[in-house]
Amino acid sequence: MNRIAAIDWLRGIVMILMALDHASAFFNQGRVANDSIVTHEVGSGFVVEQFFTRWITHLSAPTFVFLTGTAMALSIMQRREKGMHSKAIDRDLLIRGAFIALLDIVVFSFMSGKLYLQVLYAIGVSLMLMTLLYRLDRRVLLASALILLCGGEAFTVLFWQPHGEVPLWLALTFAPWFSESFTVLYPAIPWLAIMMLGWVFGDWLTTRAKNPWSVMRVLLIGGSLAVVCFLLVRGFNAYGNMLLYREDYSIIQWLHVSKYPPGISYISLELGLMAIMLAALLWLQPKIVIRQYGPILVFGQTALFFYLAHFAVLTMLTLFLERAGLGQAYLAATITLAVLYPICCAYRALKWRYPDSVLRFV
């Protein structure tokens, strides 16, 4: 199966949004990032442009993790078709997962001056666990993922006091932990469940790739149902919001959902929007010429490399740009994308030239 441009486009779009969010963290003095009951002060207001700049980037992490599961399913099918042994496939998954998790545990923690577990930790652990899970029946995986996502809050709040001590096992699996020496932003299990959903979609896609209309129909129905789920959960303003409740009926309060840890309202909204966007991109794909050097496609096909490299570029930009307002963040993001585009083109060419090298893990 050839690469599906729509998936690469969507991944590229969310990488651009992620670059904007991290540029905001580096250069925006007024950045809003209180997407957790732990960090949000009830009753505090929001600067509209700051809130929506942060909010549009919420799409990045769930989409990236979901599409990692999808790409894994498509890749394993291709490798099986080429006669690759299951043990070799599992070994590569374990190595890639361990490598990605160690980037957070070692590299980014060293840069932060403390143990700091972010999205790479969650992705790496999830990849390693998927070596055990992907052999399960597709329906079992789907049901298990939904149980984890829908029941995760009930389990989490049994042990989690948002402003109290968090046991290490809980911080690594379900609940975030913020401290001066140890921070967990992405406990692994909710993100594993999202990756499982991505795997289920990818596995199903291998049987429907020649019928794009059925794929688009499922994405539109599933995405619409997920958005309805968001509206119901946010409307009832009780279970499913990870204790970050709506304080009034303003649009900002409807959209101010918990990412740390991800509540049902957050996951259903972001995955719903993702599914609708993917359906639109699949509809668009046969109607336009796919430009192999289009920036969005290039960024989507080099996503992990892009993730690592954009931090280096943002760090270098601190030598030239100061922290200022929101405009500074957009400027830094634009410069970062311009710098990374030729680098990502060169990296993609190198990786494609040596498909069996260690570059396949990045």
mmCIF file of C-alpha atoms in Angstrom:
data_model
loop_
_atom_site.group_PDB
_atom_site.id
_atom_site.type_symbol
_atom_site.label_atom_id
_atom_site.label_comp_id
_atom_site.label_asym_id
_atom_site.label_seq_id
_atom_site.Cartn_x
_atom_site.Cartn_y
_atom_site.Cartn_z
ATOM 1 C CA MET A 1 0.000 0.000 0.000
ATOM 2 C CA ASN A 2 1.392 3.420 -1.008
ATOM 3 C CA ARG A 3 1.478 6.280 1.459
ATOM 4 C CA ILE A 4 -1.874 8.005 1.883
ATOM 5 C CA ALA A 5 -1.280 11.696 1.232
ATOM 6 C CA ALA A 6 -4.295 12.780 3.314
ATOM 7 C CA ILE A 7 -2.789 11.167 6.416
ATOM 8 C CA ASP A 8 0.559 12.865 5.785
ATOM 9 C CA TRP A 9 -1.181 16.192 5.204
ATOM 10 C CA LEU A 10 -3.083 15.923 8.453
ATOM 11 C CA ARG A 11 0.074 14.986 10.330
ATOM 12 C CA GLY A 12 1.857 17.933 8.725
ATOM 13 C CA ILE A 13 -0.922 20.334 9.736
ATOM 14 C CA VAL A 14 -0.751 19.287 13.374
ATOM 15 C CA MET A 15 3.047 19.522 13.389
ATOM 16 C CA ILE A 16 2.730 23.145 12.256
ATOM 17 C CA LEU A 17 0.208 23.801 15.034
ATOM 18 C CA MET A 18 2.556 22.135 17.527
ATOM 19 C CA ALA A 19 5.418 24.373 16.374
ATOM 20 C CA LEU A 20 3.215 27.403 17.031
ATOM 21 C CA ASP A 21 2.372 26.189 20.532
ATOM 22 C CA HIS A 22 6.007 25.610 21.421
ATOM 23 C CA ALA A 23 7.040 28.928 19.865
ATOM 24 C CA SER A 24 4.453 30.488 22.162
ATOM 25 C CA ALA A 25 6.033 28.706 25.141
ATOM 26 C CA PHE A 26 9.422 30.142 24.189
ATOM 27 C CA PHE A 27 8.494 33.695 23.174
ATOM 28 C CA ASN A 28 4.979 34.631 24.319
ATOM 29 C CA GLN A 29 4.799 36.282 27.731
ATOM 30 C CA GLY A 30 1.031 36.021 27.900
ATOM 31 C CA ARG A 31 0.748 32.370 26.932
ATOM 32 C CA VAL A 32 -2.257 30.494 28.298
ATOM 33 C CA ALA A 33 -1.636 26.839 29.203
ATOM 34 C CA ASN A 34 -3.920 26.069 32.133
ATOM 35 C CA ASP A 35 -5.523 23.001 30.578
ATOM 36 C CA SER A 36 -5.751 21.118 33.856
ATOM 37 C CA ILE A 37 -7.610 21.529 37.131
ATOM 38 C CA VAL A 38 -4.144 21.471 38.699
ATOM 39 C CA THR A 39 -3.021 24.670 36.971
ATOM 40 C CA HIS A 40 -6.324 26.483 36.378
ATOM 41 C CA GLU A 41 -7.587 29.000 38.917
ATOM 42 C CA VAL A 42 -11.366 28.817 39.002
ATOM 43 C CA GLY A 43 -12.895 32.176 38.133
ATOM 44 C CA SER A 44 -9.883 33.513 36.275
ATOM 45 C CA GLY A 45 -10.500 35.126 32.920
ATOM 46 C CA PHE A 46 -8.973 34.549 29.511
ATOM 47 C CA VAL A 47 -7.454 36.797 26.868
ATOM 48 C CA VAL A 48 -9.380 35.670 23.801
ATOM 49 C CA GLU A 49 -6.535 35.614 21.274
ATOM 50 C CA GLN A 50 -4.248 33.865 23.752
ATOM 51 C CA PHE A 51 -6.853 31.246 24.552
ATOM 52 C CA PHE A 52 -7.663 30.398 20.939
ATOM 53 C CA THR A 53 -4.003 30.300 19.928
ATOM 54 C CA ARG A 54 -3.522 27.652 22.569
ATOM 55 C CA TRP A 55 -6.824 25.924 21.814
ATOM 56 C CA ILE A 56 -6.187 25.322 18.116
ATOM 57 C CA THR A 57 -2.988 23.466 19.037
ATOM 58 C CA HIS A 58 -4.920 20.973 21.188
ATOM 59 C CA LEU A 59 -5.492 19.011 17.994
ATOM 60 C CA SER A 60 -1.794 18.140 17.735
ATOM 61 C CA ALA A 61 -1.140 15.491 20.400
ATOM 62 C CA PRO A 62 -4.291 13.327 19.972
ATOM 63 C CA THR A 63 -3.955 13.407 16.180
ATOM 64 C CA PHE A 64 -0.253 12.580 16.269
ATOM 65 C CA VAL A 65 -0.789 9.657 18.657
ATOM 66 C CA PHE A 66 -3.852 8.360 16.777
ATOM 67 C CA LEU A 67 -2.042 8.515 13.421
ATOM 68 C CA THR A 68 0.981 6.793 14.957
ATOM 69 C CA GLY A 69 -1.304 3.841 15.639
ATOM 70 C CA THR A 70 -2.743 4.060 12.119
ATOM 71 C CA ALA A 71 0.703 4.206 10.505
ATOM 72 C CA MET A 72 1.804 1.253 12.636
ATOM 73 C CA ALA A 73 -1.054 -0.889 11.321
ATOM 74 C CA LEU A 74 -0.340 0.071 7.700
ATOM 75 C CA SER A 75 3.408 -0.471 8.138
ATOM 76 C CA ILE A 76 3.008 -3.910 9.715
ATOM 77 C CA MET A 77 0.739 -4.991 6.867
ATOM 78 C CA GLN A 78 3.347 -3.847 4.318
ATOM 79 C CA ARG A 79 6.132 -5.658 6.156
ATOM 80 C CA ARG A 80 4.127 -8.850 6.340
ATOM 81 C CA GLU A 81 3.474 -8.637 2.605
ATOM 82 C CA LYS A 82 7.240 -8.385 2.068
ATOM 83 C CA GLY A 83 7.731 -11.545 4.121
ATOM 84 C CA MET A 84 9.146 -9.924 7.244
ATOM 85 C CA HIS A 85 8.981 -12.211 10.287
ATOM 86 C CA SER A 86 6.765 -11.222 13.221
ATOM 87 C CA LYS A 87 9.730 -11.315 15.599
ATOM 88 C CA ALA A 88 11.587 -8.765 13.485
ATOM 89 C CA ILE A 89 8.498 -6.538 13.363
ATOM 90 C CA ASP A 90 8.116 -6.725 17.146
ATOM 91 C CA ARG A 91 11.814 -6.037 17.662
ATOM 92 C CA ASP A 92 11.642 -2.899 15.550
ATOM 93 C CA LEU A 93 8.544 -1.704 17.436
ATOM 94 C CA LEU A 94 10.213 -2.283 20.796
ATOM 95 C CA ILE A 95 13.413 -0.526 19.739
ATOM 96 C CA ARG A 96 11.535 2.431 18.276
ATOM 97 C CA GLY A 97 9.292 2.724 21.325
ATOM 98 C CA ALA A 98 12.208 2.535 23.746
ATOM 99 C CA PHE A 99 14.190 5.067 21.701
ATOM 100 C CA ILE A 100 11.292 7.540 21.625
ATOM 101 C CA ALA A 101 10.560 7.175 25.356
ATOM 102 C CA LEU A 102 14.250 7.611 26.215
ATOM 103 C CA LEU A 103 14.346 10.874 24.299
ATOM 104 C CA ASP A 104 12.012 12.313 26.932
ATOM 105 C CA ILE A 105 13.548 10.482 29.880
ATOM 106 C CA VAL A 106 17.134 11.423 28.989
ATOM 107 C CA VAL A 107 17.432 14.228 26.429
ATOM 108 C CA PHE A 108 14.468 16.484 27.149
ATOM 109 C CA SER A 109 14.673 15.870 30.882
ATOM 110 C CA PHE A 110 18.340 16.922 30.792
ATOM 111 C CA MET A 111 17.409 20.070 28.876
ATOM 112 C CA SER A 112 14.651 20.826 31.400
ATOM 113 C CA GLY A 113 16.880 20.271 34.418
ATOM 114 C CA LYS A 114 14.478 17.697 35.870
ATOM 115 C CA LEU A 115 12.743 14.460 34.954
ATOM 116 C CA TYR A 116 10.117 15.714 32.538
ATOM 117 C CA LEU A 117 7.852 13.188 30.802
ATOM 118 C CA GLN A 118 5.952 14.587 27.862
ATOM 119 C CA VAL A 119 4.342 13.231 24.720
ATOM 120 C CA LEU A 120 7.378 11.203 23.590
ATOM 121 C CA TYR A 121 7.273 9.226 26.835
ATOM 122 C CA ALA A 122 3.602 8.388 26.254
ATOM 123 C CA ILE A 123 4.163 7.489 22.595
ATOM 124 C CA GLY A 124 7.235 5.364 23.328
ATOM 125 C CA VAL A 125 5.585 3.400 26.121
ATOM 126 C CA SER A 126 2.458 2.948 24.021
ATOM 127 C CA LEU A 127 4.459 1.606 21.070
ATOM 128 C CA MET A 128 6.158 -0.936 23.291
ATOM 129 C CA LEU A 129 2.846 -2.054 24.770
ATOM 130 C CA MET A 130 1.335 -2.319 21.293
ATOM 131 C CA THR A 131 3.770 -5.138 20.490
ATOM 132 C CA LEU A 132 1.619 -7.198 22.854
ATOM 133 C CA LEU A 133 -1.754 -5.693 22.006
ATOM 134 C CA TYR A 134 -1.885 -5.461 18.229
ATOM 135 C CA ARG A 135 -2.441 -9.208 17.827
ATOM 136 C CA LEU A 136 -5.778 -8.936 19.617
ATOM 137 C CA ASP A 137 -8.943 -8.957 17.574
ATOM 138 C CA ARG A 138 -9.849 -5.537 16.206
ATOM 139 C CA ARG A 139 -13.147 -5.490 18.100
ATOM 140 C CA VAL A 140 -11.426 -6.380 21.371
ATOM 141 C CA LEU A 141 -8.940 -3.549 20.893
ATOM 142 C CA LEU A 142 -11.712 -1.097 20.082
ATOM 143 C CA ALA A 143 -13.750 -2.090 23.126
ATOM 144 C CA SER A 144 -10.665 -1.971 25.368
ATOM 145 C CA ALA A 145 -9.702 1.492 24.130
ATOM 146 C CA LEU A 146 -13.208 2.855 24.722
ATOM 147 C CA ILE A 147 -13.313 1.347 28.222
ATOM 148 C CA LEU A 148 -9.971 2.968 29.077
ATOM 149 C CA LEU A 149 -11.069 6.341 27.718
ATOM 150 C CA CYS A 150 -14.540 6.332 29.227
ATOM 151 C CA GLY A 151 -13.620 4.695 32.527
ATOM 152 C CA GLY A 152 -10.259 6.336 33.021
ATOM 153 C CA GLU A 153 -11.658 9.268 34.979
ATOM 154 C CA ALA A 154 -13.521 7.022 37.419
ATOM 155 C CA PHE A 155 -10.312 5.092 38.100
ATOM 156 C CA THR A 156 -8.090 8.175 38.245
ATOM 157 C CA VAL A 157 -10.120 10.122 40.785
ATOM 158 C CA LEU A 158 -10.099 7.134 43.144
ATOM 159 C CA PHE A 159 -6.405 7.797 43.783
ATOM 160 C CA TRP A 160 -5.793 11.340 42.503
ATOM 161 C CA GLN A 161 -6.068 14.541 44.468
ATOM 162 C CA PRO A 162 -5.253 17.313 41.956
ATOM 163 C CA HIS A 163 -3.308 19.440 44.429
ATOM 164 C CA GLY A 164 -1.943 16.599 46.530
ATOM 165 C CA GLU A 165 0.818 14.031 46.239
ATOM 166 C CA VAL A 166 0.540 11.694 43.267
ATOM 167 C CA PRO A 167 1.923 8.148 43.617
ATOM 168 C CA LEU A 168 4.633 7.410 41.070
ATOM 169 C CA TRP A 169 2.710 4.509 39.510
ATOM 170 C CA LEU A 170 -0.325 6.765 39.006
ATOM 171 C CA ALA A 171 1.742 9.605 37.539
ATOM 172 C CA LEU A 172 3.271 7.251 35.010
ATOM 173 C CA THR A 173 -0.072 5.746 34.015
ATOM 174 C CA PHE A 174 -3.145 7.953 34.580
ATOM 175 C CA ALA A 175 -2.645 11.275 36.392
ATOM 176 C CA PRO A 176 -0.300 14.222 35.778
ATOM 177 C CA TRP A 177 2.267 15.327 38.317
ATOM 178 C CA PHE A 178 3.804 18.804 38.558
ATOM 179 C CA SER A 179 6.787 19.585 40.761
ATOM 180 C CA GLU A 180 10.158 21.339 40.627
ATOM 181 C CA SER A 181 12.043 18.057 40.307
ATOM 182 C CA PHE A 182 9.638 15.731 38.489
ATOM 183 C CA THR A 183 6.828 16.467 36.042
ATOM 184 C CA VAL A 184 4.579 14.090 34.108
ATOM 185 C CA LEU A 185 2.413 15.857 31.535
ATOM 186 C CA TYR A 186 1.424 12.763 29.566
ATOM 187 C CA PRO A 187 0.632 9.719 31.728
ATOM 188 C CA ALA A 188 0.767 6.782 29.364
ATOM 189 C CA ILE A 189 -2.558 4.926 29.550
ATOM 190 C CA PRO A 190 -4.992 7.501 28.087
ATOM 191 C CA TRP A 191 -2.618 8.024 25.170
ATOM 192 C CA LEU A 192 -2.196 4.284 24.725
ATOM 193 C CA ALA A 193 -5.978 4.070 24.348
ATOM 194 C CA ILE A 194 -5.869 6.741 21.620
ATOM 195 C CA MET A 195 -3.089 4.829 19.846
ATOM 196 C CA MET A 196 -5.204 1.676 20.069
ATOM 197 C CA LEU A 197 -8.051 3.520 18.326
ATOM 198 C CA GLY A 198 -5.594 4.598 15.648
ATOM 199 C CA TRP A 199 -4.457 1.011 15.202
ATOM 200 C CA VAL A 200 -8.060 -0.185 14.851
ATOM 201 C CA PHE A 201 -8.699 2.442 12.186
ATOM 202 C CA GLY A 202 -5.475 1.576 10.342
ATOM 203 C CA ASP A 203 -6.175 -2.147 10.494
ATOM 204 C CA TRP A 204 -9.690 -1.563 9.148
ATOM 205 C CA LEU A 205 -8.283 0.794 6.507
ATOM 206 C CA THR A 206 -6.154 -1.995 5.045
ATOM 207 C CA THR A 207 -9.382 -3.695 3.982
ATOM 208 C CA ARG A 208 -11.081 -0.513 2.712
ATOM 209 C CA ALA A 209 -8.271 1.452 1.051
ATOM 210 C CA LYS A 210 -9.759 0.912 -2.429
ATOM 211 C CA ASN A 211 -13.135 2.293 -1.353
ATOM 212 C CA PRO A 212 -12.432 5.848 -0.165
ATOM 213 C CA TRP A 213 -16.115 6.748 0.080
ATOM 214 C CA SER A 214 -16.720 4.124 2.749
ATOM 215 C CA VAL A 215 -13.679 5.416 4.652
ATOM 216 C CA MET A 216 -14.908 9.009 4.420
ATOM 217 C CA ARG A 217 -18.400 7.982 5.503
ATOM 218 C CA VAL A 218 -17.099 6.185 8.588
ATOM 219 C CA LEU A 219 -14.852 9.139 9.462
ATOM 220 C CA LEU A 220 -17.693 11.639 9.098
ATOM 221 C CA ILE A 221 -20.127 9.538 11.140
ATOM 222 C CA GLY A 222 -17.539 8.736 13.802
ATOM 223 C CA GLY A 223 -16.315 12.330 13.950
ATOM 224 C CA SER A 224 -19.840 13.707 14.233
ATOM 225 C CA LEU A 225 -20.716 11.250 17.016
ATOM 226 C CA ALA A 226 -17.548 12.229 18.872
ATOM 227 C CA VAL A 227 -18.444 15.933 18.653
ATOM 228 C CA VAL A 228 -21.950 15.136 19.927
ATOM 229 C CA CYS A 229 -20.319 13.247 22.815
ATOM 230 C CA PHE A 230 -18.257 16.357 23.585
ATOM 231 C CA LEU A 231 -21.383 18.534 23.606
ATOM 232 C CA LEU A 232 -23.219 16.157 25.931
ATOM 233 C CA VAL A 233 -20.323 15.770 28.365
ATOM 234 C CA ARG A 234 -19.596 19.485 28.427
ATOM 235 C CA GLY A 235 -23.293 20.305 28.622
ATOM 236 C CA PHE A 236 -23.983 18.060 31.623
ATOM 237 C CA ASN A 237 -20.810 19.504 33.158
ATOM 238 C CA ALA A 238 -20.099 16.519 35.378
ATOM 239 C CA TYR A 239 -18.335 13.220 34.680
ATOM 240 C CA GLY A 240 -15.981 13.263 31.714
ATOM 241 C CA ASN A 241 -14.388 16.656 32.304
ATOM 242 C CA MET A 242 -11.552 15.531 34.633
ATOM 243 C CA LEU A 243 -12.807 18.008 37.275
ATOM 244 C CA LEU A 244 -12.240 20.999 34.947
ATOM 245 C CA TYR A 245 -15.858 22.077 34.749
ATOM 246 C CA ARG A 246 -17.517 24.718 32.614
ATOM 247 C CA GLU A 247 -17.976 27.877 34.698
ATOM 248 C CA ASP A 248 -20.545 29.580 32.437
ATOM 249 C CA TYR A 249 -22.074 29.263 28.991
ATOM 250 C CA SER A 250 -19.492 31.251 27.042
ATOM 251 C CA ILE A 251 -17.796 29.565 24.091
ATOM 252 C CA ILE A 252 -14.437 29.760 25.834
ATOM 253 C CA GLN A 253 -15.780 27.858 28.827
ATOM 254 C CA TRP A 254 -17.270 25.225 26.522
ATOM 255 C CA LEU A 255 -13.868 24.777 24.894
ATOM 256 C CA HIS A 256 -11.742 25.009 28.047
ATOM 257 C CA VAL A 257 -11.276 21.270 28.508
ATOM 258 C CA SER A 258 -8.771 19.172 30.423
ATOM 259 C CA LYS A 259 -5.733 17.977 28.509
ATOM 260 C CA TYR A 260 -3.679 17.062 31.613
ATOM 261 C CA PRO A 261 -4.996 14.418 32.086
ATOM 262 C CA PRO A 262 -7.174 14.146 28.965
ATOM 263 C CA GLY A 263 -10.853 14.069 29.821
ATOM 264 C CA ILE A 264 -13.611 12.586 27.682
ATOM 265 C CA SER A 265 -14.622 16.095 26.579
ATOM 266 C CA TYR A 266 -11.089 16.830 25.345
ATOM 267 C CA ILE A 267 -10.564 13.488 23.608
ATOM 268 C CA SER A 268 -13.981 13.353 21.941
ATOM 269 C CA LEU A 269 -13.709 16.920 20.643
ATOM 270 C CA GLU A 270 -10.183 16.594 19.273
ATOM 271 C CA LEU A 271 -10.616 13.137 17.748
ATOM 272 C CA GLY A 272 -13.971 14.201 16.334
ATOM 273 C CA LEU A 273 -12.449 17.237 14.640
ATOM 274 C CA MET A 274 -9.526 15.097 13.478
ATOM 275 C CA ALA A 275 -11.842 12.533 11.857
ATOM 276 C CA ILE A 276 -13.821 15.229 10.042
ATOM 277 C CA MET A 277 -10.620 16.886 8.819
ATOM 278 C CA LEU A 278 -9.226 13.565 7.614
ATOM 279 C CA ALA A 279 -12.449 12.859 5.719
ATOM 280 C CA ALA A 280 -12.166 16.278 4.038
ATOM 281 C CA LEU A 281 -8.533 15.649 3.100
ATOM 282 C CA LEU A 282 -9.375 12.214 1.681
ATOM 283 C CA TRP A 283 -12.074 13.864 -0.423
ATOM 284 C CA LEU A 284 -9.561 16.482 -1.599
ATOM 285 C CA GLN A 285 -6.715 14.051 -2.338
ATOM 286 C CA PRO A 286 -7.860 12.774 -5.779
ATOM 287 C CA LYS A 287 -8.957 16.252 -6.867
ATOM 288 C CA ILE A 288 -5.562 17.982 -6.704
ATOM 289 C CA VAL A 289 -2.017 17.288 -7.766
ATOM 290 C CA ILE A 290 -0.010 15.928 -4.827
ATOM 291 C CA ARG A 291 3.141 18.015 -4.623
ATOM 292 C CA GLN A 292 5.895 15.792 -3.235
ATOM 293 C CA TYR A 293 7.766 18.865 -2.004
ATOM 294 C CA GLY A 294 4.760 20.620 -0.562
ATOM 295 C CA PRO A 295 5.719 21.832 2.948
ATOM 296 C CA ILE A 296 2.727 20.277 4.704
ATOM 297 C CA LEU A 297 3.384 16.895 3.081
ATOM 298 C CA VAL A 298 7.112 17.079 3.881
ATOM 299 C CA PHE A 299 6.499 17.948 7.536
ATOM 300 C CA GLY A 300 3.946 15.142 7.811
ATOM 301 C CA GLN A 301 6.352 12.589 6.361
ATOM 302 C CA THR A 302 9.158 13.604 8.743
ATOM 303 C CA ALA A 303 7.050 14.176 11.857
ATOM 304 C CA LEU A 304 9.331 12.780 14.565
ATOM 305 C CA PHE A 305 12.431 14.353 13.044
ATOM 306 C CA PHE A 306 10.511 17.631 12.795
ATOM 307 C CA TYR A 307 9.545 17.353 16.471
ATOM 308 C CA LEU A 308 13.148 16.936 17.564
ATOM 309 C CA ALA A 309 14.590 19.536 15.197
ATOM 310 C CA HIS A 310 12.091 22.295 15.903
ATOM 311 C CA PHE A 311 13.201 22.483 19.539
ATOM 312 C CA ALA A 312 16.767 23.046 18.364
ATOM 313 C CA VAL A 313 15.649 25.853 16.060
ATOM 314 C CA LEU A 314 13.513 27.507 18.743
ATOM 315 C CA THR A 315 16.411 27.322 21.186
ATOM 316 C CA MET A 316 18.725 28.996 18.668
ATOM 317 C CA LEU A 317 16.130 31.697 18.050
ATOM 318 C CA THR A 318 16.341 32.717 21.722
ATOM 319 C CA LEU A 319 19.705 34.232 20.790
ATOM 320 C CA PHE A 320 17.938 36.668 18.462
ATOM 321 C CA LEU A 321 14.375 37.065 19.717
ATOM 322 C CA GLU A 322 13.125 38.126 23.135
ATOM 323 C CA ARG A 323 9.957 37.076 24.925
ATOM 324 C CA ALA A 324 7.240 39.523 23.985
ATOM 325 C CA GLY A 325 3.622 39.273 22.909
ATOM 326 C CA LEU A 326 1.653 36.807 20.863
ATOM 327 C CA GLY A 327 2.993 38.252 17.622
ATOM 328 C CA GLN A 328 6.489 37.208 18.628
ATOM 329 C CA ALA A 329 5.312 33.611 18.899
ATOM 330 C CA TYR A 330 3.833 33.681 15.399
ATOM 331 C CA LEU A 331 7.046 35.233 14.063
ATOM 332 C CA ALA A 332 9.202 32.574 15.751
ATOM 333 C CA ALA A 333 6.952 29.786 14.451
ATOM 334 C CA THR A 334 7.139 31.152 10.904
ATOM 335 C CA ILE A 335 10.943 31.365 11.032
ATOM 336 C CA THR A 336 11.140 27.865 12.485
ATOM 337 C CA LEU A 337 9.023 26.395 9.688
ATOM 338 C CA ALA A 338 11.076 28.207 7.044
ATOM 339 C CA VAL A 339 14.334 26.923 8.503
ATOM 340 C CA LEU A 340 13.082 23.368 8.924
ATOM 341 C CA TYR A 341 11.564 22.931 5.476
ATOM 342 C CA PRO A 342 14.800 22.324 3.510
ATOM 343 C CA ILE A 343 16.254 20.327 6.409
ATOM 344 C CA CYS A 344 13.211 18.043 6.504
ATOM 345 C CA CYS A 345 13.342 17.646 2.706
ATOM 346 C CA ALA A 346 16.965 16.523 2.951
ATOM 347 C CA TYR A 347 16.226 14.195 5.866
ATOM 348 C CA ARG A 348 13.280 12.600 4.037
ATOM 349 C CA ALA A 349 15.443 11.957 0.961
ATOM 350 C CA LEU A 350 18.149 10.393 3.126
ATOM 351 C CA LYS A 351 15.668 8.210 4.994
ATOM 352 C CA TRP A 352 14.049 7.011 1.777
ATOM 353 C CA ARG A 353 17.469 6.279 0.281
ATOM 354 C CA TYR A 354 18.398 4.067 3.241
ATOM 355 C CA PRO A 355 15.064 2.583 4.366
ATOM 356 C CA ASP A 356 16.649 -0.155 6.476
ATOM 357 C CA SER A 357 19.081 2.095 8.347
ATOM 358 C CA VAL A 358 18.673 3.356 11.914
ATOM 359 C CA LEU A 359 16.864 6.355 10.410
ATOM 360 C CA ARG A 360 13.715 4.226 10.256
ATOM 361 C CA PHE A 361 13.353 4.695 14.019
ATOM 362 C CA VAL A 362 13.068 8.510 13.703
#
